[in-house]
């Protein structure tokens, strides 16, 4: 179980791009633009990224932009960066779901990924938060509609200090493990985001992050299967940026990042270039 102390674990990196059980796991760097940017500002960001140089061959890169800018990103963004959404509805098709965007619509327009269960949505912002079961159901629907999912989990500061980090993560993972079949996991990445580190500038030490990632992988081994545990990519999402990416990404169970603030800047490419070669 994770604690507030700096902990170490050494687990071999195993598995692959679409989470098969053979070959090394490919790194997954996701950018979450959240509710940021007017149209012209985000066009400029895309222009910067388009000219930012080569992406290493062992990295998959995804930008999850605001809904209204998805068509622009799809038409303007370089071909080696995929476009995703930051959430989707729990509706399985068209209907009277005012304000919802369905996974089937995201797939139809050209998105390949979606974030589900981000802590800001689990907690709510001026509205009811999303419970664990709803997050799991949305993930299953997104997979059935042909999207890949970055499924976010993580603990609050007081839970970290109380030593209950893995209990919190397990509670968030349990309904997901119950609703997915083993084949579904090939298109799921787990984004571990300690809530206390999101947007605060605080970051878990590489050893603390590795410890929790190893605990998550062990949980998946025990509750899903060893093959899925070896293959699933686990991203770190607590204020990763160019300055700390190298030390975080060289940990054996950290397979990428889900990047917030840094993904709005050219520093996003410092994260991408921080993956071990």
Short mmCIF file of C-alpha atoms in Angstrom, two decimals:
data_model
loop_
_atom_site.label_atom_id
_atom_site.label_comp_id
_atom_site.label_asym_id
_atom_site.label_seq_id
_atom_site.Cartn_x
_atom_site.Cartn_y
_atom_site.Cartn_z
CA UNK A 1 0.00 0.00 0.00
CA UNK A 2 1.24 3.48 -0.78
CA UNK A 3 2.25 5.87 2.00
CA UNK A 4 3.50 9.41 2.39
CA UNK A 5 7.05 8.14 2.52
CA UNK A 6 9.21 7.79 -0.55
CA UNK A 7 8.86 4.18 -1.61
CA UNK A 8 10.61 2.15 -4.23
CA UNK A 9 9.63 -0.79 -6.41
CA UNK A 10 11.36 -2.39 -9.31
CA UNK A 11 9.07 -4.05 -11.83
CA UNK A 12 10.06 -4.94 -15.38
CA UNK A 13 8.36 -3.07 -18.20
CA UNK A 14 6.55 -5.65 -20.35
CA UNK A 15 3.86 -5.48 -23.18
CA UNK A 16 2.70 -3.20 -26.04
CA UNK A 17 0.95 -0.48 -28.01
CA UNK A 18 -2.53 -1.93 -28.03
CA UNK A 19 -1.77 -3.67 -24.76
CA UNK A 20 -0.97 -7.06 -26.25
CA UNK A 21 1.14 -9.35 -24.11
CA UNK A 22 4.17 -9.36 -26.37
CA UNK A 23 6.88 -6.75 -26.77
CA UNK A 24 7.55 -3.61 -24.71
CA UNK A 25 4.67 -1.35 -23.75
CA UNK A 26 4.61 1.75 -25.93
CA UNK A 27 4.54 5.02 -24.07
CA UNK A 28 1.28 7.00 -24.12
CA UNK A 29 1.46 10.77 -23.69
CA UNK A 30 -1.96 12.40 -23.49
CA UNK A 31 -2.63 16.12 -23.40
CA UNK A 32 -5.74 17.38 -21.64
CA UNK A 33 -6.52 20.96 -22.66
CA UNK A 34 -9.51 21.05 -20.31
CA UNK A 35 -11.69 24.19 -20.85
CA UNK A 36 -8.88 26.30 -22.25
CA UNK A 37 -8.43 28.43 -25.34
CA UNK A 38 -10.43 30.48 -27.76
CA UNK A 39 -10.42 29.32 -31.37
CA UNK A 40 -7.47 31.42 -32.55
CA UNK A 41 -5.45 30.60 -29.42
CA UNK A 42 -5.85 26.88 -29.98
CA UNK A 43 -5.06 27.21 -33.68
CA UNK A 44 -1.78 28.81 -32.62
CA UNK A 45 -1.10 25.98 -30.17
CA UNK A 46 -1.64 23.45 -32.93
CA UNK A 47 0.68 25.39 -35.23
CA UNK A 48 3.37 25.29 -32.53
CA UNK A 49 2.96 21.53 -32.08
CA UNK A 50 2.98 20.94 -35.82
CA UNK A 51 6.42 22.50 -35.98
CA UNK A 52 7.81 21.00 -32.79
CA UNK A 53 9.91 18.26 -34.35
CA UNK A 54 9.82 14.49 -34.50
CA UNK A 55 7.96 12.26 -32.07
CA UNK A 56 9.96 9.21 -30.92
CA UNK A 57 8.85 5.98 -32.54
CA UNK A 58 7.99 4.31 -29.22
CA UNK A 59 5.43 6.95 -28.19
CA UNK A 60 1.72 7.38 -28.92
CA UNK A 61 0.55 10.98 -28.51
CA UNK A 62 -3.05 12.14 -28.06
CA UNK A 63 -4.50 15.63 -27.57
CA UNK A 64 -7.87 15.83 -25.84
CA UNK A 65 -9.24 19.25 -26.75
CA UNK A 66 -12.51 21.04 -25.92
CA UNK A 67 -15.47 19.57 -27.81
CA UNK A 68 -15.96 22.66 -29.97
CA UNK A 69 -12.36 22.53 -31.18
CA UNK A 70 -12.28 18.83 -32.09
CA UNK A 71 -13.09 19.45 -35.80
CA UNK A 72 -10.38 22.08 -36.02
CA UNK A 73 -7.83 19.77 -34.38
CA UNK A 74 -8.78 16.91 -36.67
CA UNK A 75 -8.32 19.07 -39.75
CA UNK A 76 -5.18 20.94 -38.73
CA UNK A 77 -3.13 18.77 -36.35
CA UNK A 78 -0.20 16.73 -37.61
CA UNK A 79 -1.00 13.12 -38.48
CA UNK A 80 1.18 11.55 -35.78
CA UNK A 81 -0.88 13.08 -32.95
CA UNK A 82 -4.33 11.59 -32.37
CA UNK A 83 -7.32 13.64 -31.29
CA UNK A 84 -9.49 12.73 -28.34
CA UNK A 85 -12.26 14.11 -26.13
CA UNK A 86 -12.24 14.83 -22.42
CA UNK A 87 -15.47 12.98 -21.63
CA UNK A 88 -18.48 11.37 -23.25
CA UNK A 89 -22.03 10.60 -22.25
CA UNK A 90 -23.42 7.33 -20.93
CA UNK A 91 -25.98 7.22 -23.73
CA UNK A 92 -25.46 4.43 -26.24
CA UNK A 93 -26.96 6.32 -29.17
CA UNK A 94 -29.04 9.30 -30.24
CA UNK A 95 -31.88 10.52 -28.08
CA UNK A 96 -33.20 13.12 -25.64
CA UNK A 97 -29.94 13.72 -23.77
CA UNK A 98 -29.65 17.50 -23.74
CA UNK A 99 -26.05 18.66 -23.53
CA UNK A 100 -24.54 15.18 -23.92
CA UNK A 101 -21.99 14.14 -26.52
CA UNK A 102 -22.20 10.43 -27.27
CA UNK A 103 -19.21 8.16 -27.79
CA UNK A 104 -20.76 7.15 -31.11
CA UNK A 105 -20.66 10.81 -32.21
CA UNK A 106 -17.03 11.23 -31.16
CA UNK A 107 -16.07 8.11 -33.09
CA UNK A 108 -18.03 9.27 -36.13
CA UNK A 109 -16.31 12.65 -36.27
CA UNK A 110 -12.85 11.09 -36.10
CA UNK A 111 -11.81 10.93 -32.43
CA UNK A 112 -9.86 7.85 -31.38
CA UNK A 113 -9.55 8.41 -27.61
CA UNK A 114 -11.60 9.76 -24.71
CA UNK A 115 -10.75 10.52 -21.08
CA UNK A 116 -13.18 8.98 -18.60
CA UNK A 117 -13.24 9.54 -14.83
CA UNK A 118 -11.01 12.60 -14.51
CA UNK A 119 -11.01 13.75 -10.89
CA UNK A 120 -12.55 17.09 -11.82
CA UNK A 121 -15.58 15.21 -13.15
CA UNK A 122 -15.63 12.67 -10.32
CA UNK A 123 -15.61 15.56 -7.82
CA UNK A 124 -17.91 17.86 -9.79
CA UNK A 125 -17.56 21.61 -10.26
CA UNK A 126 -20.76 23.31 -9.24
CA UNK A 127 -22.64 20.10 -10.01
CA UNK A 128 -22.90 16.55 -8.78
CA UNK A 129 -19.78 14.50 -9.31
CA UNK A 130 -19.66 11.24 -11.27
CA UNK A 131 -19.73 8.08 -9.13
CA UNK A 132 -17.50 5.07 -9.76
CA UNK A 133 -20.20 2.95 -11.40
CA UNK A 134 -21.11 5.70 -13.89
CA UNK A 135 -17.45 6.12 -14.87
CA UNK A 136 -17.15 2.39 -15.49
CA UNK A 137 -20.34 2.32 -17.57
CA UNK A 138 -19.17 5.24 -19.69
CA UNK A 139 -15.86 3.48 -20.29
CA UNK A 140 -17.62 0.32 -21.46
CA UNK A 141 -19.89 2.28 -23.81
CA UNK A 142 -16.94 4.20 -25.27
CA UNK A 143 -15.10 0.94 -25.95
CA UNK A 144 -18.17 -0.61 -27.55
CA UNK A 145 -18.42 2.40 -29.88
CA UNK A 146 -14.81 1.95 -30.99
CA UNK A 147 -12.95 4.51 -28.86
CA UNK A 148 -9.89 3.91 -26.71
CA UNK A 149 -10.08 5.16 -23.14
CA UNK A 150 -7.73 6.86 -20.70
CA UNK A 151 -9.45 5.92 -17.44
CA UNK A 152 -8.42 8.27 -14.65
CA UNK A 153 -8.14 7.32 -10.98
CA UNK A 154 -6.43 8.86 -7.98
CA UNK A 155 -6.55 9.91 -4.34
CA UNK A 156 -6.93 13.21 -2.49
CA UNK A 157 -4.23 14.69 -0.26
CA UNK A 158 -5.89 13.57 2.97
CA UNK A 159 -6.24 10.03 1.60
CA UNK A 160 -2.55 9.94 0.67
CA UNK A 161 -1.64 11.16 4.17
CA UNK A 162 -3.94 8.56 5.75
CA UNK A 163 -2.20 5.77 3.82
CA UNK A 164 -5.36 4.80 1.90
CA UNK A 165 -4.16 5.60 -1.63
CA UNK A 166 -4.59 2.08 -2.95
CA UNK A 167 -7.93 1.58 -1.22
CA UNK A 168 -9.23 4.65 -3.05
CA UNK A 169 -7.79 3.52 -6.39
CA UNK A 170 -9.18 0.02 -5.91
CA UNK A 171 -12.65 1.42 -5.22
CA UNK A 172 -12.46 3.32 -8.51
CA UNK A 173 -11.17 0.26 -10.40
CA UNK A 174 -13.57 -2.35 -9.01
CA UNK A 175 -16.64 -1.48 -11.11
CA UNK A 176 -14.42 -1.21 -14.19
CA UNK A 177 -12.97 -4.68 -13.64
CA UNK A 178 -16.51 -6.02 -13.14
CA UNK A 179 -17.91 -4.55 -16.38
CA UNK A 180 -15.02 -5.10 -18.84
CA UNK A 181 -14.04 -8.37 -20.43
CA UNK A 182 -10.39 -9.21 -20.88
CA UNK A 183 -10.39 -8.17 -24.55
CA UNK A 184 -11.71 -4.71 -23.64
CA UNK A 185 -8.54 -3.94 -21.71
CA UNK A 186 -6.51 -3.85 -24.94
CA UNK A 187 -7.99 -0.39 -25.54
CA UNK A 188 -7.79 0.97 -21.99
CA UNK A 189 -4.99 2.92 -20.34
CA UNK A 190 -5.13 3.76 -16.63
CA UNK A 191 -4.24 7.37 -15.84
CA UNK A 192 -3.13 7.59 -12.22
CA UNK A 193 -3.63 11.21 -11.17
CA UNK A 194 -3.11 12.04 -7.50
CA UNK A 195 -5.76 14.73 -7.02
CA UNK A 196 -3.49 16.76 -4.73
CA UNK A 197 -0.94 17.11 -7.56
CA UNK A 198 -3.27 18.16 -10.39
CA UNK A 199 -2.67 21.77 -11.33
CA UNK A 200 -1.01 22.52 -7.98
CA UNK A 201 2.62 22.28 -9.08
CA UNK A 202 3.06 19.50 -6.52
CA UNK A 203 4.32 16.21 -7.90
CA UNK A 204 4.81 12.81 -6.32
CA UNK A 205 8.45 11.85 -6.27
CA UNK A 206 9.32 9.37 -9.02
CA UNK A 207 9.65 6.67 -6.35
CA UNK A 208 6.24 7.44 -4.82
CA UNK A 209 4.62 7.46 -8.26
CA UNK A 210 6.32 4.18 -9.18
CA UNK A 211 5.16 2.58 -5.95
CA UNK A 212 1.53 3.44 -6.65
CA UNK A 213 1.77 2.39 -10.30
CA UNK A 214 3.21 -0.96 -9.19
CA UNK A 215 0.36 -1.35 -6.68
CA UNK A 216 -2.18 -0.63 -9.43
CA UNK A 217 -0.54 -3.17 -11.73
CA UNK A 218 -0.58 -5.76 -8.93
CA UNK A 219 -4.26 -5.05 -8.30
CA UNK A 220 -5.06 -5.62 -11.96
CA UNK A 221 -3.03 -8.85 -11.89
CA UNK A 222 -5.07 -10.10 -8.93
CA UNK A 223 -8.51 -8.93 -10.08
CA UNK A 224 -8.33 -9.12 -13.88
CA UNK A 225 -5.42 -11.22 -15.14
CA UNK A 226 -1.65 -11.34 -15.25
CA UNK A 227 -1.69 -10.84 -19.03
CA UNK A 228 -3.73 -7.63 -18.73
CA UNK A 229 -1.57 -6.41 -15.85
CA UNK A 230 1.59 -6.90 -17.90
CA UNK A 231 0.11 -5.17 -20.94
CA UNK A 232 -1.95 -2.27 -19.64
CA UNK A 233 -0.36 1.16 -19.86
CA UNK A 234 -0.45 3.19 -16.66
CA UNK A 235 0.09 6.92 -17.14
CA UNK A 236 1.09 9.39 -14.45
CA UNK A 237 -0.91 12.61 -14.34
CA UNK A 238 0.14 14.78 -11.43
CA UNK A 239 1.77 17.96 -12.78
CA UNK A 240 4.12 16.16 -15.16
CA UNK A 241 6.12 18.61 -17.26
CA UNK A 242 9.36 18.79 -19.17
CA UNK A 243 11.40 19.42 -16.02
CA UNK A 244 10.36 16.18 -14.28
CA UNK A 245 9.29 13.93 -17.16
CA UNK A 246 12.61 12.10 -17.61
CA UNK A 247 12.80 10.95 -13.97
CA UNK A 248 9.14 9.91 -13.91
CA UNK A 249 9.12 8.13 -17.27
CA UNK A 250 12.19 6.02 -16.54
CA UNK A 251 10.29 4.25 -13.74
CA UNK A 252 9.43 0.68 -14.81
CA UNK A 253 5.66 0.93 -14.25
CA UNK A 254 5.12 4.48 -15.55
CA UNK A 255 4.12 4.14 -19.19
CA UNK A 256 3.42 7.75 -20.06
CA UNK A 257 1.56 10.76 -18.79
CA UNK A 258 -1.76 12.56 -18.90
CA UNK A 259 -0.60 16.15 -19.07
CA UNK A 260 -2.68 19.19 -18.15
CA UNK A 261 -1.07 22.63 -18.04
CA UNK A 262 2.11 21.67 -19.88
CA UNK A 263 0.06 20.35 -22.82
CA UNK A 264 -0.99 23.92 -23.57
CA UNK A 265 2.62 24.91 -24.18
CA UNK A 266 5.57 23.80 -26.28
CA UNK A 267 6.85 22.14 -23.08
CA UNK A 268 4.47 19.29 -24.01
CA UNK A 269 7.12 18.18 -26.47
CA UNK A 270 9.76 18.19 -23.73
CA UNK A 271 7.58 15.59 -22.00
CA UNK A 272 7.30 13.58 -25.21
CA UNK A 273 11.04 13.71 -25.74
CA UNK A 274 11.54 12.62 -22.12
CA UNK A 275 10.58 9.01 -22.80
CA UNK A 276 13.43 6.48 -22.56
CA UNK A 277 14.82 5.37 -25.91
#
